Amino acid sequence: YASSCPLLQLMDWHRPRLAILGETDADLLAFETIPCQAEVVAILQLLREGREQEGSAPTSRRTPCWITLACQDATHLNSGESLVSCVQLVKALDTGSRPQVVGLGVNCCAPQHVEGALTVLREGLLTISAAKEVISAAKGSERILIAYPNSGEVW
């Protein structure tokens, strides 16, 4: 659906679910098995929309979330888009003193691609311009990495 579903349609699909979840006492929201960048953008824009409507909409809660991506290999989403550019989108769109996306990862992918995909995610999330940033990331101030591949079966 990635190539045929416009951004606004993806946002319309996620908006009511996010509104319902925003009314709960959940400690973390999980957006999982996301196969394309357009859907990542839709989710990030809805989270931003909620923050900008602070207090006037259920989605305004700053509930932390994670996004896990469905990948065809260690460097590409199922849509064929670059995993690196997807990480760059998250960094560009989830800004502020306290990012809402606290974790990025992969799921529903072949086990042999997990290590490489996590390396891509880690390198994309870290800005290694100074040693103190690396130390800070190692102490947990950066986003966490998530992985839960499929069983390795071939369909």
mmCIF file of C-alpha atoms in Angstrom:
data_model
loop_
_atom_site.group_PDB
_atom_site.id
_atom_site.type_symbol
_atom_site.label_atom_id
_atom_site.label_comp_id
_atom_site.label_asym_id
_atom_site.label_seq_id
_atom_site.Cartn_x
_atom_site.Cartn_y
_atom_site.Cartn_z
ATOM 1 C CA TYR A 1 0.000 0.000 0.000
ATOM 2 C CA ALA A 2 2.999 2.298 0.382
ATOM 3 C CA SER A 3 2.985 3.533 -3.191
ATOM 4 C CA SER A 4 -0.783 3.930 -3.512
ATOM 5 C CA CYS A 5 -1.794 5.425 -0.163
ATOM 6 C CA PRO A 6 -1.402 9.210 0.185
ATOM 7 C CA LEU A 7 0.017 10.688 3.392
ATOM 8 C CA LEU A 8 -3.299 12.242 4.434
ATOM 9 C CA GLN A 9 -5.042 8.885 4.084
ATOM 10 C CA LEU A 10 -2.421 7.257 6.305
ATOM 11 C CA MET A 11 -2.877 10.029 8.859
ATOM 12 C CA ASP A 12 -6.673 9.601 8.724
ATOM 13 C CA TRP A 13 -6.232 5.878 9.349
ATOM 14 C CA HIS A 14 -3.958 6.370 12.391
ATOM 15 C CA ARG A 15 -5.685 9.459 13.880
ATOM 16 C CA PRO A 16 -8.680 7.725 15.571
ATOM 17 C CA ARG A 17 -6.462 4.987 17.003
ATOM 18 C CA LEU A 18 -4.030 7.533 18.399
ATOM 19 C CA ALA A 19 -6.938 9.515 19.878
ATOM 20 C CA ILE A 20 -8.228 6.410 21.680
ATOM 21 C CA LEU A 21 -4.770 5.476 22.908
ATOM 22 C CA GLY A 22 -4.194 9.061 24.033
ATOM 23 C CA GLU A 23 -7.070 8.684 26.477
ATOM 24 C CA THR A 24 -5.504 5.686 28.194
ATOM 25 C CA ASP A 25 -2.934 5.477 30.943
ATOM 26 C CA ALA A 26 -0.465 3.658 28.711
ATOM 27 C CA ASP A 27 3.155 4.295 29.547
ATOM 28 C CA LEU A 28 4.334 3.643 25.992
ATOM 29 C CA LEU A 29 2.704 3.458 22.573
ATOM 30 C CA ALA A 30 4.068 0.980 20.035
ATOM 31 C CA PHE A 31 3.805 1.605 16.299
ATOM 32 C CA GLU A 32 4.943 -1.672 14.842
ATOM 33 C CA THR A 33 5.659 -3.384 11.537
ATOM 34 C CA ILE A 34 5.744 -0.083 9.651
ATOM 35 C CA PRO A 35 6.747 -0.926 6.050
ATOM 36 C CA CYS A 36 7.313 2.502 4.476
ATOM 37 C CA GLN A 37 8.555 6.026 5.112
ATOM 38 C CA ALA A 38 5.189 7.614 4.332
ATOM 39 C CA GLU A 39 3.641 5.809 7.286
ATOM 40 C CA VAL A 40 6.504 6.890 9.566
ATOM 41 C CA VAL A 41 5.909 10.479 8.438
ATOM 42 C CA ALA A 42 2.158 10.119 9.077
ATOM 43 C CA ILE A 43 2.784 8.894 12.622
ATOM 44 C CA LEU A 44 5.348 11.619 13.340
ATOM 45 C CA GLN A 45 3.063 14.336 11.986
ATOM 46 C CA LEU A 46 0.178 13.101 14.137
ATOM 47 C CA LEU A 47 2.403 13.114 17.204
ATOM 48 C CA ARG A 48 3.503 16.670 16.376
ATOM 49 C CA GLU A 49 -0.113 17.673 15.719
ATOM 50 C CA GLY A 50 -1.013 16.421 19.178
ATOM 51 C CA ARG A 51 1.838 18.330 20.821
ATOM 52 C CA GLU A 52 0.853 21.543 19.012
ATOM 53 C CA GLN A 53 -2.747 21.180 20.226
ATOM 54 C CA GLU A 54 -1.489 20.867 23.798
ATOM 55 C CA GLY A 55 -4.379 20.175 26.112
ATOM 56 C CA SER A 56 -7.106 20.389 23.475
ATOM 57 C CA ALA A 57 -6.972 16.873 22.056
ATOM 58 C CA PRO A 58 -6.429 13.385 23.446
ATOM 59 C CA THR A 59 -3.373 13.011 21.229
ATOM 60 C CA SER A 60 -1.738 15.918 23.025
ATOM 61 C CA ARG A 61 -0.408 13.629 25.731
ATOM 62 C CA ARG A 62 3.308 13.253 25.312
ATOM 63 C CA THR A 63 3.158 9.510 25.809
ATOM 64 C CA PRO A 64 6.491 8.080 24.717
ATOM 65 C CA CYS A 65 6.406 5.707 21.796
ATOM 66 C CA TRP A 66 8.573 3.452 19.717
ATOM 67 C CA ILE A 67 8.447 2.685 16.050
ATOM 68 C CA THR A 68 9.523 -0.657 14.656
ATOM 69 C CA LEU A 69 10.073 -1.032 10.952
ATOM 70 C CA ALA A 70 9.442 -4.017 8.705
ATOM 71 C CA CYS A 71 12.608 -4.524 6.673
ATOM 72 C CA GLN A 72 13.394 -6.648 3.633
ATOM 73 C CA ASP A 73 17.106 -6.659 4.479
ATOM 74 C CA ALA A 74 19.553 -4.865 6.762
ATOM 75 C CA THR A 75 19.352 -1.540 4.915
ATOM 76 C CA HIS A 76 15.875 -1.283 3.351
ATOM 77 C CA LEU A 77 12.293 -1.126 4.517
ATOM 78 C CA ASN A 78 9.823 -3.547 2.943
ATOM 79 C CA SER A 79 8.919 -0.705 0.582
ATOM 80 C CA GLY A 80 12.520 -0.667 -0.697
ATOM 81 C CA GLU A 81 13.209 2.728 0.867
ATOM 82 C CA SER A 82 16.437 3.340 2.743
ATOM 83 C CA LEU A 83 16.535 2.587 6.452
ATOM 84 C CA VAL A 84 19.067 5.417 6.872
ATOM 85 C CA SER A 85 16.706 7.993 5.362
ATOM 86 C CA CYS A 86 13.919 6.744 7.622
ATOM 87 C CA VAL A 87 16.104 7.342 10.688
ATOM 88 C CA GLN A 88 16.885 10.818 9.363
ATOM 89 C CA LEU A 89 13.138 11.509 9.116
ATOM 90 C CA VAL A 90 12.616 10.543 12.739
ATOM 91 C CA LYS A 91 15.484 12.767 13.854
ATOM 92 C CA ALA A 92 14.177 15.668 11.743
ATOM 93 C CA LEU A 93 10.500 15.411 12.673
ATOM 94 C CA ASP A 94 10.635 14.297 16.322
ATOM 95 C CA THR A 95 12.458 17.293 17.711
ATOM 96 C CA GLY A 96 12.475 19.210 20.936
ATOM 97 C CA SER A 97 14.081 18.899 24.304
ATOM 98 C CA ARG A 98 12.356 15.583 24.904
ATOM 99 C CA PRO A 99 11.730 13.447 21.796
ATOM 100 C CA GLN A 100 8.507 11.469 21.899
ATOM 101 C CA VAL A 101 9.929 8.573 19.878
ATOM 102 C CA VAL A 102 12.070 6.894 22.505
ATOM 103 C CA GLY A 103 12.959 3.846 20.454
ATOM 104 C CA LEU A 104 13.432 2.616 16.927
ATOM 105 C CA GLY A 105 13.770 -0.922 15.774
ATOM 106 C CA VAL A 106 12.940 -3.711 13.414
ATOM 107 C CA ASN A 107 10.372 -6.458 13.598
ATOM 108 C CA CYS A 108 8.802 -9.026 11.334
ATOM 109 C CA CYS A 109 12.047 -9.425 9.437
ATOM 110 C CA ALA A 110 14.427 -12.290 8.799
ATOM 111 C CA PRO A 111 16.708 -12.970 11.791
ATOM 112 C CA GLN A 112 19.863 -12.696 9.665
ATOM 113 C CA HIS A 113 19.060 -9.032 8.920
ATOM 114 C CA VAL A 114 18.630 -7.881 12.526
ATOM 115 C CA GLU A 115 22.254 -7.214 13.453
ATOM 116 C CA GLY A 116 22.921 -5.200 10.295
ATOM 117 C CA ALA A 117 19.670 -3.241 10.635
ATOM 118 C CA LEU A 118 20.428 -2.381 14.269
ATOM 119 C CA THR A 119 23.873 -1.193 13.214
ATOM 120 C CA VAL A 120 22.266 1.089 10.626
ATOM 121 C CA LEU A 121 19.790 2.390 13.211
ATOM 122 C CA ARG A 122 22.476 2.935 15.853
ATOM 123 C CA GLU A 123 24.758 4.775 13.445
ATOM 124 C CA GLY A 124 21.866 6.870 12.193
ATOM 125 C CA LEU A 125 20.727 7.834 15.671
ATOM 126 C CA LEU A 126 24.138 8.724 17.019
ATOM 127 C CA THR A 127 25.774 11.918 15.966
ATOM 128 C CA ILE A 128 29.380 11.005 16.483
ATOM 129 C CA SER A 129 31.029 14.396 16.327
ATOM 130 C CA ALA A 130 32.558 14.359 19.785
ATOM 131 C CA ALA A 131 33.570 11.698 22.282
ATOM 132 C CA LYS A 132 31.187 13.095 24.912
ATOM 133 C CA GLU A 133 28.230 12.358 22.625
ATOM 134 C CA VAL A 134 29.268 8.723 22.333
ATOM 135 C CA ILE A 135 29.637 8.486 26.113
ATOM 136 C CA SER A 136 26.273 10.169 26.604
ATOM 137 C CA ALA A 137 24.609 7.734 24.191
ATOM 138 C CA ALA A 138 26.165 4.780 25.987
ATOM 139 C CA LYS A 139 24.612 6.011 29.237
ATOM 140 C CA GLY A 140 21.124 5.801 27.753
ATOM 141 C CA SER A 141 20.305 9.358 26.762
ATOM 142 C CA GLU A 142 19.732 8.371 23.128
ATOM 143 C CA ARG A 143 16.802 6.409 21.719
ATOM 144 C CA ILE A 144 16.731 2.703 22.466
ATOM 145 C CA LEU A 145 16.976 0.006 19.814
ATOM 146 C CA ILE A 146 14.302 -2.688 19.522
ATOM 147 C CA ALA A 147 14.461 -5.995 17.665
ATOM 148 C CA TYR A 148 12.149 -8.937 17.370
ATOM 149 C CA PRO A 149 12.492 -10.752 14.087
ATOM 150 C CA ASN A 150 10.207 -13.422 12.738
ATOM 151 C CA SER A 151 11.014 -17.087 13.277
ATOM 152 C CA GLY A 152 13.077 -17.360 10.116
ATOM 153 C CA GLU A 153 10.453 -19.330 8.220
ATOM 154 C CA VAL A 154 10.115 -18.795 4.497
ATOM 155 C CA TRP A 155 6.580 -18.225 3.245
#
